[in-house]
Structure formats: structure tokens, C-alpha cells
Short mmCIF file of C-alpha atoms and ligand atoms in Angstrom, two decimals:
data_model
loop_
_atom_site.label_atom_id
_atom_site.label_comp_id
_atom_site.label_asym_id
_atom_site.label_seq_id
_atom_site.Cartn_x
_atom_site.Cartn_y
_atom_site.Cartn_z
CA MET A 93 0.02 0.59 0.07
CA LYS A 94 0.83 3.62 -0.47
CA ALA A 95 0.51 5.69 3.04
CA ARG A 96 1.76 9.69 3.52
CA ILE A 97 3.08 9.93 6.68
CA ALA A 98 3.73 13.06 8.38
CA VAL A 99 6.98 12.19 10.57
CA LEU A 100 7.50 15.91 14.00
CA PRO A 101 10.52 15.44 15.50
CA GLY A 102 9.89 18.07 17.67
CA ASP A 103 12.61 19.06 20.63
CA GLY A 104 14.91 17.28 23.12
CA ILE A 105 14.52 13.27 22.88
CA GLY A 106 11.90 13.41 20.10
CA PRO A 107 14.37 13.83 17.45
CA GLU A 108 16.45 10.86 18.85
CA VAL A 109 13.33 8.33 19.60
CA ILE A 110 11.86 9.60 16.00
CA ALA A 111 15.18 8.86 14.86
CA GLN A 112 14.76 5.11 15.29
CA GLY A 113 11.18 5.00 14.55
CA ILE A 114 11.75 6.24 10.94
CA ARG A 115 14.12 3.19 10.48
CA VAL A 116 11.98 1.34 11.48
CA LEU A 117 9.10 1.94 9.52
CA HIS A 118 11.49 1.97 5.81
CA THR A 119 12.51 -1.35 7.06
CA LEU A 120 8.93 -2.31 7.06
CA ALA A 121 7.62 -0.98 3.64
CA GLU A 122 11.00 -2.93 2.18
CA ARG A 123 9.72 -6.23 3.63
CA PHE A 124 5.99 -6.18 3.31
CA GLY A 125 6.08 -3.76 0.22
CA HIS A 126 4.76 -0.84 0.87
CA GLU A 127 5.38 2.95 0.12
CA PHE A 128 5.40 5.52 2.82
CA GLU A 129 6.45 8.80 1.79
CA LEU A 130 7.35 10.52 5.56
CA THR A 131 8.18 13.65 5.03
CA GLU A 132 9.90 15.54 8.29
CA LEU A 133 8.48 18.62 9.49
CA PRO A 134 8.92 21.76 12.21
CA PHE A 135 6.54 21.14 15.39
CA GLY A 136 6.79 22.52 18.73
CA GLY A 137 10.54 24.03 20.13
CA ALA A 138 12.21 23.86 16.92
CA ALA A 139 9.50 25.36 15.60
CA ILE A 140 9.70 28.43 17.22
CA GLU A 141 12.96 28.59 16.88
CA ALA A 142 12.72 28.51 13.14
CA CYS A 143 9.36 30.32 12.41
CA GLY A 144 7.96 32.11 15.54
CA ASP A 145 4.80 29.17 15.36
CA PRO A 146 5.09 25.83 17.58
CA LEU A 147 2.71 24.28 14.81
CA PRO A 148 3.30 26.64 11.37
CA PRO A 149 0.66 26.55 8.39
CA ALA A 150 2.81 24.15 6.60
CA THR A 151 3.15 21.45 9.22
CA LEU A 152 -0.49 21.11 9.97
CA SER A 153 -1.80 21.36 6.47
CA ALA A 154 0.97 18.47 5.39
CA CYS A 155 -0.25 16.99 8.79
CA ARG A 156 -4.19 17.61 7.78
CA GLU A 157 -3.16 15.70 4.46
CA ALA A 158 -1.62 12.77 6.02
CA ASP A 159 -2.89 9.11 6.62
CA ALA A 160 -1.01 9.96 10.22
CA VAL A 161 0.82 11.71 11.89
CA LEU A 162 4.13 10.59 14.32
CA LEU A 163 5.12 12.29 16.86
CA GLY A 164 7.92 12.58 18.85
CA ALA A 165 8.11 15.50 22.11
CA ILE A 166 7.64 18.96 22.23
CA GLY A 167 9.33 21.48 25.14
CA GLY A 168 11.94 22.45 26.88
CA PRO A 169 13.11 25.15 29.69
CA LYS A 170 13.42 27.97 27.25
CA TRP A 171 10.91 27.83 25.81
CA SER A 172 8.90 27.08 29.91
CA GLY A 173 9.20 30.17 31.57
CA PRO A 174 6.71 32.78 33.49
CA GLU A 175 8.28 34.79 30.06
CA ALA A 176 8.28 32.40 27.26
CA ARG A 177 5.38 34.34 24.77
CA VAL A 178 4.76 31.58 22.94
CA ARG A 179 4.83 27.72 24.29
CA PRO A 180 5.23 24.77 21.77
CA GLU A 181 2.16 23.31 23.99
CA ALA A 182 0.58 25.33 22.24
CA GLY A 183 0.66 23.60 18.89
CA LEU A 184 0.23 20.57 20.60
CA LEU A 185 -3.57 21.36 21.53
CA LYS A 186 -3.65 23.06 18.45
CA LEU A 187 -2.85 20.05 16.98
CA ARG A 188 -4.87 17.98 18.24
CA ALA A 189 -7.62 20.11 18.26
CA ALA A 190 -7.32 21.23 14.77
CA LEU A 191 -7.54 16.89 13.27
CA GLY A 192 -10.58 16.69 16.17
CA ALA A 193 -8.04 14.18 18.19
CA TYR A 194 -10.35 13.99 20.78
CA ALA A 195 -9.56 9.99 22.30
CA ASN A 196 -6.50 9.50 23.15
CA LEU A 197 -5.77 5.97 23.84
CA ARG A 198 -2.66 4.60 25.99
CA PRO A 199 -2.34 1.06 26.41
CA VAL A 200 -0.51 -0.20 29.81
CA THR A 201 0.80 -4.00 29.32
CA VAL A 202 3.98 -5.26 31.35
CA HIS A 203 6.56 -7.13 29.51
CA PRO A 204 7.01 -10.12 32.09
CA ALA A 205 10.88 -9.98 31.88
CA LEU A 206 10.23 -6.26 32.61
CA ALA A 207 8.40 -6.89 35.51
CA ASP A 208 11.53 -6.05 37.57
CA ALA A 209 11.68 -2.96 36.26
CA SER A 210 9.09 -1.54 37.73
CA THR A 211 8.86 0.42 41.24
CA LEU A 212 6.13 -2.38 42.48
CA LYS A 213 6.22 -6.11 43.14
CA ARG A 214 6.06 -8.70 40.67
CA GLU A 215 2.86 -10.09 41.51
CA VAL A 216 1.17 -7.08 42.03
CA ILE A 217 1.76 -6.01 37.82
CA GLU A 218 2.08 -9.41 36.32
CA GLY A 219 -0.29 -10.15 33.68
CA VAL A 220 -1.60 -5.99 33.93
CA ASP A 221 -3.64 -5.46 30.44
CA LEU A 222 -5.66 -2.28 30.33
CA VAL A 223 -5.99 0.60 27.98
CA PHE A 224 -6.64 4.30 28.71
CA VAL A 225 -9.36 6.16 26.74
CA ARG A 226 -8.50 10.23 27.46
CA GLU A 227 -10.75 12.62 26.27
CA LEU A 228 -8.09 15.00 24.27
CA THR A 229 -9.33 18.03 23.64
CA GLY A 230 -12.18 19.51 26.44
CA GLY A 231 -11.98 20.36 30.07
CA ILE A 232 -9.76 22.43 32.08
CA TYR A 233 -6.56 22.89 29.77
CA PHE A 234 -8.78 23.99 26.34
CA GLY A 235 -11.56 26.07 28.58
CA GLU A 236 -10.89 29.80 29.20
CA LYS A 237 -8.21 31.47 31.10
CA ARG A 238 -8.11 34.26 33.10
CA ARG A 239 -5.18 35.47 35.25
CA ASP A 240 -5.39 39.12 36.85
CA ALA A 241 -3.14 40.88 39.45
CA HIS A 242 -4.52 38.43 42.22
CA SER A 243 -6.13 35.56 40.66
CA ALA A 244 -6.23 33.38 38.18
CA SER A 245 -8.92 31.12 36.09
CA ASP A 246 -9.05 27.98 34.12
CA LEU A 247 -12.66 27.47 32.82
CA CYS A 248 -13.43 23.60 33.24
CA ILE A 249 -15.93 22.52 30.78
CA TYR A 250 -17.87 19.62 28.38
CA THR A 251 -20.24 19.32 26.46
CA VAL A 252 -23.26 16.39 26.84
CA ALA A 253 -22.03 15.07 22.62
CA GLU A 254 -18.18 15.52 24.17
CA ILE A 255 -18.50 13.85 26.40
CA GLU A 256 -20.55 10.91 24.23
CA ARG A 257 -18.61 10.55 21.87
CA ILE A 258 -15.50 9.45 24.01
CA VAL A 259 -17.46 6.71 26.23
CA ARG A 260 -18.42 5.73 22.30
CA THR A 261 -14.99 4.99 22.04
CA ALA A 262 -14.55 3.05 25.01
CA GLY A 263 -17.32 0.95 25.41
CA ALA A 264 -16.19 -0.24 21.48
CA LEU A 265 -12.87 -0.52 22.57
CA ALA A 266 -14.77 -2.90 25.84
CA ARG A 267 -16.71 -5.00 23.30
CA ALA A 268 -13.40 -5.73 21.32
CA ARG A 269 -11.64 -6.55 24.80
CA ARG A 270 -12.68 -7.56 28.05
CA ARG A 271 -15.98 -6.07 28.60
CA HIS A 272 -15.61 -4.10 31.32
CA LEU A 273 -15.08 -0.69 31.30
CA THR A 274 -14.27 1.57 34.52
CA SER A 275 -15.58 5.98 34.15
CA ILE A 276 -13.24 7.68 36.64
CA ASP A 277 -14.17 11.52 37.71
CA LYS A 278 -14.97 12.88 40.88
CA SER A 279 -18.56 13.38 40.51
CA ASN A 280 -19.01 13.98 44.01
CA VAL A 281 -16.97 17.12 43.99
CA LEU A 282 -17.60 18.87 40.24
CA GLU A 283 -20.39 19.37 38.69
CA THR A 284 -18.40 18.43 34.92
CA SER A 285 -18.36 15.03 36.41
CA ARG A 286 -21.80 14.49 37.64
CA LEU A 287 -22.53 15.44 34.28
CA TRP A 288 -20.34 12.53 32.59
CA ARG A 289 -21.32 9.99 35.04
CA GLU A 290 -25.03 10.74 34.16
CA VAL A 291 -24.09 10.34 30.20
CA THR A 292 -21.89 7.47 30.71
CA THR A 293 -24.36 5.57 32.45
CA ARG A 294 -27.19 6.37 29.36
CA VAL A 295 -24.54 5.65 26.59
CA MET A 296 -23.80 2.41 28.29
CA ALA A 297 -26.66 1.05 29.16
CA ALA A 298 -28.52 2.16 25.92
CA GLU A 299 -25.30 1.14 22.85
CA PHE A 300 -23.62 -1.43 24.87
CA PRO A 301 -25.87 -3.45 27.72
CA ASP A 302 -22.93 -6.42 27.28
CA VAL A 303 -19.94 -4.11 28.64
CA LYS A 304 -19.59 -3.92 32.58
CA LEU A 305 -19.80 -0.74 33.72
CA GLU A 306 -17.85 0.66 36.76
CA HIS A 307 -17.65 4.15 38.62
CA GLN A 308 -15.14 4.65 40.11
CA LEU A 309 -14.09 8.48 41.80
CA VAL A 310 -10.63 9.98 40.24
CA ASP A 311 -8.85 9.47 43.63
CA SER A 312 -9.90 5.77 44.80
CA ALA A 313 -8.73 5.51 41.24
CA ALA A 314 -5.44 6.36 41.36
CA MET A 315 -4.78 4.11 44.89
CA HIS A 316 -6.46 1.31 43.11
CA LEU A 317 -4.27 1.64 39.71
CA ILE A 318 -1.08 -0.06 42.28
CA ARG A 319 -2.80 -1.61 43.87
CA ARG A 320 -4.91 -3.98 42.24
CA PRO A 321 -3.91 -2.92 38.23
CA ARG A 322 -4.71 -6.14 37.36
CA ASP A 323 -8.23 -5.46 37.85
CA PHE A 324 -8.93 -3.08 35.32
CA ASP A 325 -9.49 -3.55 31.43
CA VAL A 326 -10.28 0.14 29.74
CA LEU A 327 -10.49 2.99 31.47
CA VAL A 328 -12.87 5.83 30.37
CA THR A 329 -11.71 10.03 31.89
CA GLU A 330 -11.40 13.48 31.52
CA ASN A 331 -8.93 15.29 29.27
CA MET A 332 -6.46 16.09 32.84
CA PHE A 333 -7.41 12.83 34.95
CA GLY A 334 -6.09 10.78 31.86
CA ASP A 335 -3.26 12.74 32.08
CA ILE A 336 -2.08 12.28 35.36
CA LEU A 337 -3.82 8.48 35.92
CA THR A 338 -1.83 7.47 33.00
CA ASP A 339 2.07 8.65 33.93
CA GLU A 340 0.98 6.96 37.13
CA ALA A 341 0.15 3.87 34.72
CA ALA A 342 3.29 4.05 32.87
CA MET A 343 5.56 2.44 35.77
CA LEU A 344 3.37 -0.25 36.26
CA ALA A 345 5.40 -0.72 32.78
CA GLY A 346 8.12 -0.37 34.13
CA SER A 347 9.20 3.29 32.39
CA LEU A 348 7.54 6.64 30.75
CA GLY A 349 9.54 5.23 27.61
CA LEU A 350 8.05 2.40 27.02
CA LEU A 351 4.48 3.12 25.99
CA PRO A 352 2.76 4.50 23.76
CA SER A 353 -0.59 6.09 22.59
CA ALA A 354 -2.86 7.01 19.75
CA SER A 355 -4.88 10.29 19.65
CA LEU A 356 -7.58 9.29 17.07
CA GLY A 357 -11.19 11.73 15.88
CA LYS A 358 -14.09 10.40 13.48
CA GLY A 359 -11.41 9.57 10.49
CA ARG A 360 -9.15 6.83 10.05
CA SER A 361 -5.96 9.45 10.00
CA GLY A 362 -4.32 9.93 13.59
CA ILE A 363 -2.22 11.41 16.05
CA TYR A 364 0.47 8.88 17.49
CA GLU A 365 3.20 9.68 19.90
CA PRO A 366 5.02 8.13 23.36
CA ILE A 367 3.57 9.66 25.93
CA HIS A 368 6.83 10.22 27.36
CA GLY A 369 7.55 14.11 27.13
CA SER A 370 11.21 15.70 25.99
CA ALA A 371 12.68 14.80 29.22
CA PRO A 372 16.06 17.91 28.44
CA ASP A 373 17.02 16.30 31.50
CA ILE A 374 18.52 13.10 29.21
CA ALA A 375 18.75 15.03 25.84
CA GLY A 376 21.20 14.93 23.26
CA ARG A 377 23.45 11.92 24.55
CA GLY A 378 22.07 9.00 22.97
CA ILE A 379 20.37 6.87 25.61
CA ALA A 380 16.38 7.60 25.76
CA ASN A 381 14.05 4.13 25.10
CA PRO A 382 12.81 4.26 21.49
CA TYR A 383 10.29 1.51 22.67
CA GLY A 384 7.62 3.94 22.98
CA THR A 385 8.05 5.56 20.15
CA LEU A 386 8.05 2.05 18.22
CA TYR A 387 5.34 0.38 19.99
CA SER A 388 3.63 4.23 18.48
CA VAL A 389 4.71 2.47 14.98
CA ALA A 390 2.64 -0.01 15.41
CA LEU A 391 -0.11 1.19 16.65
CA LEU A 392 0.02 4.17 14.05
CA LEU A 393 0.34 1.06 11.62
CA ARG A 394 -3.02 -0.99 12.83
CA LEU A 395 -5.16 1.81 13.43
CA SER A 396 -4.67 4.03 10.71
CA LEU A 397 -3.46 2.39 8.10
CA GLY A 398 -4.87 -1.23 8.66
CA LEU A 399 -1.57 -3.33 8.21
CA PRO A 400 -2.58 -5.86 11.22
CA GLU A 401 0.24 -7.70 10.20
CA GLU A 402 3.35 -5.23 10.65
CA ALA A 403 1.35 -3.88 13.58
CA GLN A 404 1.93 -7.04 15.62
CA ALA A 405 5.01 -8.69 13.19
CA LEU A 406 6.72 -4.93 15.03
CA GLU A 407 5.32 -5.87 18.36
CA ALA A 408 6.41 -8.97 18.18
CA ALA A 409 10.17 -7.39 17.80
CA ILE A 410 10.19 -5.17 20.62
CA GLY A 411 8.83 -8.10 22.89
CA ALA A 412 11.52 -10.48 21.46
CA ALA A 413 14.57 -7.58 21.84
CA ILE A 414 13.86 -6.87 25.90
CA THR A 415 13.06 -10.20 26.01
CA ALA A 416 16.97 -10.94 24.41
CA GLY A 417 17.95 -8.35 26.94
CA ALA A 418 17.74 -5.15 25.20
CA ARG A 419 17.02 -2.62 27.23
CA THR A 420 18.11 0.88 27.78
CA ALA A 421 19.41 3.21 30.91
CA ASP A 422 15.39 3.71 32.45
CA ILE A 423 15.42 -0.30 32.51
CA ALA A 424 18.42 -2.04 32.57
CA VAL A 425 19.50 -4.30 35.14
CA PRO A 426 21.90 -2.77 37.20
CA GLY A 427 25.29 -3.45 36.61
CA THR A 428 24.79 -3.68 33.24
CA ARG A 429 25.82 -2.04 30.00
CA ALA A 430 22.70 -0.26 28.95
CA LEU A 431 21.73 0.33 25.52
CA SER A 432 22.08 3.43 23.29
CA THR A 433 19.03 4.27 21.41
CA ALA A 434 20.60 3.63 17.72
CA GLU A 435 21.80 -0.04 19.55
CA ALA A 436 17.58 -0.51 20.69
CA GLY A 437 16.55 0.36 17.38
CA ALA A 438 19.08 -1.97 15.95
CA ALA A 439 18.08 -4.78 17.83
CA VAL A 440 14.37 -4.56 16.96
CA LEU A 441 14.93 -4.30 13.52
CA SER A 442 17.32 -7.07 13.50
CA ASN A 443 14.07 -9.85 15.53
CA LEU A 444 11.58 -8.05 12.13
CA PRO A 445 10.70 -10.64 9.56
CA ARG A 446 12.11 -11.21 6.61
CA ARG A 447 10.71 -11.09 3.56
CA THR A 448 9.56 -14.72 2.43
P1 LIG B 289 9.00 13.77 30.61
O1 LIG B 289 8.35 12.66 29.80
O2 LIG B 289 9.96 14.64 29.43
O3 LIG B 289 10.63 12.99 31.30
C1 LIG B 289 9.86 12.55 32.99
C2 LIG B 289 10.93 11.82 32.96
O4 LIG B 289 10.81 10.41 32.43
C3 LIG B 289 12.54 12.40 32.60
O5 LIG B 289 13.81 11.47 34.13
C4 LIG B 289 12.89 11.15 31.40
O6 LIG B 289 14.60 11.29 31.50
C5 LIG B 289 12.48 10.05 31.85
N1 LIG B 289 11.85 10.00 30.32
C6 LIG B 289 10.85 10.16 29.54
N2 LIG B 289 11.52 9.91 28.80
C7 LIG B 289 12.56 8.74 28.29
C8 LIG B 289 12.47 7.67 27.82
N3 LIG B 289 12.73 7.80 26.38
N4 LIG B 289 14.08 7.25 27.25
C9 LIG B 289 13.90 7.32 28.89
N5 LIG B 289 13.78 8.48 30.17
C10 LIG B 289 12.20 9.00 29.95
O7 LIG B 289 8.08 15.08 31.78
P2 LIG B 289 9.18 16.31 31.71
O8 LIG B 289 10.52 16.70 32.53
O9 LIG B 289 7.75 16.41 33.03
O10 LIG B 289 8.86 17.24 31.04
C11 LIG B 289 9.66 17.56 29.56
C12 LIG B 289 9.34 18.66 28.71
O11 LIG B 289 8.26 17.74 28.18
C13 LIG B 289 8.20 19.69 29.30
O12 LIG B 289 8.57 20.76 28.62
C14 LIG B 289 6.67 19.45 29.30
O13 LIG B 289 5.97 20.30 29.55
C15 LIG B 289 7.11 18.50 28.01
N6 LIG B 289 6.34 17.25 27.42
C16 LIG B 289 5.57 17.29 26.69
C17 LIG B 289 5.37 15.93 26.10
C18 LIG B 289 4.63 16.12 24.98
O14 LIG B 289 5.32 16.67 23.51
N7 LIG B 289 2.86 15.20 24.56
C19 LIG B 289 4.37 15.63 27.36
C20 LIG B 289 4.37 15.82 28.54
C21 LIG B 289 5.71 16.64 28.61
#
């Protein structure tokens, strides 16, 4: 097949991990007989430096025209001080909104060989297999922001339609998995959460009666996530709660560097990115973990390009590399030599199937 992929490396470790994603896409194209046209575009801090805009119009239009967007990470201290007039994060929010990418899927699984890389006990995390569905284009991150000399406020607002569509995404996903959906809110305090709970209950009862629905308050969900993570299947929640809980859930897998994400809207296209940020503390040293990016490439192949065999081959190759001990510093066994980002990428390439 022919596919156009817009590649946005971004800042910090973004370009380092994306370089491995590009290698893998080229190799898969060659071995499976596809034509992937990859176009690298400026985005985030790098784009602010180049033209003063974190999402230049040419980058946005290339993303709109592409079959999928592969993104590294954006941001860094250079653009985050209180004096910063334009921030890289503004570009990311604008891109998600412009592409209508309202559903952020974040699968979390624990590779058996990495159970000891987590700070949690092996017996708690072994066998974890859950997916977060985070609402991505509404809530407090997008509501009106105000500031005067004495106060500041961020409006948290959700419409019924916004909740319905994300619950449908989560319900369909749960139906294809273990038929268990946990909806997370703060309905004992927030009006938006009361609406969230009402709409979720209604949509699930009417359209997904075969899926078990459970409601949890965000504070106790945060606790249960590390106490009994195996009990979760699909979790659906609003933008900010999802942002926080998915970083917590990343620690089940052992490192932020392992987890992928897909941000989807109505059509087939989507934005695929590792869940981590630009990691300025390790940027430029070639030691970042590329596996979250490579798992994101697998999601891209499956969900936007409709190539499940290629996606599965890539996931198996990452799994095989990890089993064989190909570990970057964040997941390395103490006392052993950690692989560089490029070496970890090469370990995955060497486990991809040859063309038959
Ligand atoms: P971060 O995810 O960049 O880093 C947190 C910690 O995890 C750091 O110690 C880092 O070294 C480590 N880490 C992250 N990814 C790793 C990888 N692939 N391999 C090994 N270790 C890894 O979060 P932060 O430090 O809070 O934020 C840094 C910058 O990234 C900020 O400017 C923030 O706004 C931005 N950010 C961007 C995104 C995004 O692009 N979607 C997401 C989160 C944060």
C-alpha cells in the first residue's frame, strides 16, 4: 500500500526516538512491499526557533493531508519560563484540536522480562493489560483562562456530545476486549463530573449493555491502579485526570519510555506519539528509550493504515528485543551495560521478520 506519514520529531529526545521510528517504518515498507512517504516537519520549540510558531501552517496542512502523524515530543526549559510568550505545548493542543483528535488511547501492558524494572512488586503487576481512553480536546486544558494581578482561573467545561463520543470509543474498545469499562470522575465535587457520570451511564446502558460499567472517583482510582492493576480492562476519563493517571500507569510498565499512544478522531487518521515528554535531562546523549515510539508506530500501522500483520510483527520484534535483554538505561538491570537509543532500535530491526 501507499501511505503518507507526517513526521514531527519536535524537541529534546523527540528527534532521537523518532529516528528509530523512521528506520523501522522504512524497513517494514521494504519487507512487506509498501510505499511509505515520510515527510519531516518542524513542530514545537524547534518550530518556534525556526519561525516563531510552534505549529507552522505548512506543518498543519501536511498533517491534515497525511494518512497519519508520527510525533516525538515537544517542550523544554528554553520555552517554559514565565516570560515565554509562545509555548511549544500550544502547538500540540492546537494540532490535536485541528485534527479533531478527541480520543487518546494509551495501552499499558507489562512485559514479563520487565516486571522487575517497575518500582512495584512483580506479583502486583504481572499480567497487567489495560487501556486508558483519555478525552483529549475538552475540559480544563481547553477552557477559558483568566489572569489578573490577584487571581487566575481555568474553566473546566464539557458538553454532552463530547462525553457521548468518547464513551462510545471506550465502549467499543471494551467490547472488543474483556467487556469491562471503568469510568473515572470526581462526581462528589465537580459538576462536569456529575454530567460525565450521567451521560456515561446512559450511553453504556443503551448501546453497550453487554459491557460491565463501573464508576470510580479519581482519587480512589489512583490508589486502585497501583493496588490491583490487573482488575482493570478499559478506563475512560476526562482530559486532566487522564493526563495524570496515565503517567502513574506508566510506572506499572517500568518506564515512561515504554508507553505508546494514539490520538484519534472521526476518520482513520490519527496522531501517534510516545506518552513521555522531551526529557531535557537526558536529551542529546542518545540514551533515551525508543520503545514507546516504536509501539506507537505499531498502533499507527494497525489503526490508521489498517496493517495488523505489520503491527503485530513490530510488537513481537520489540518484545523479542526486550526478552533478549536489549535495554536502555531507564530499564537496564543494575550493573549491566545499557544500550543506546540507536542500539535498541537496531535490536528491534534485527527481530523484524525477513520478507518471504
Ligand atoms: P518527561 O516525560 O520529558 O520526563 C520525565 C522523566 O522521564 C525524565 O527523568 C526523563 O528523563 C524520563 N524519560 C522520559 N522519556 C524517556 C525515555 N524515552 N527514555 C528514558 N527516560 C525517559 O517529562 P517532564 O520532564 O515533566 O517534561 C519535560 C518537557 O516535556 C516539558 O517541557 C513538558 O512540557 C514536555 N512534555 C511534552 C509532552 C509531549 O510532547 N506530548 C508530554 C509530556 C511533557
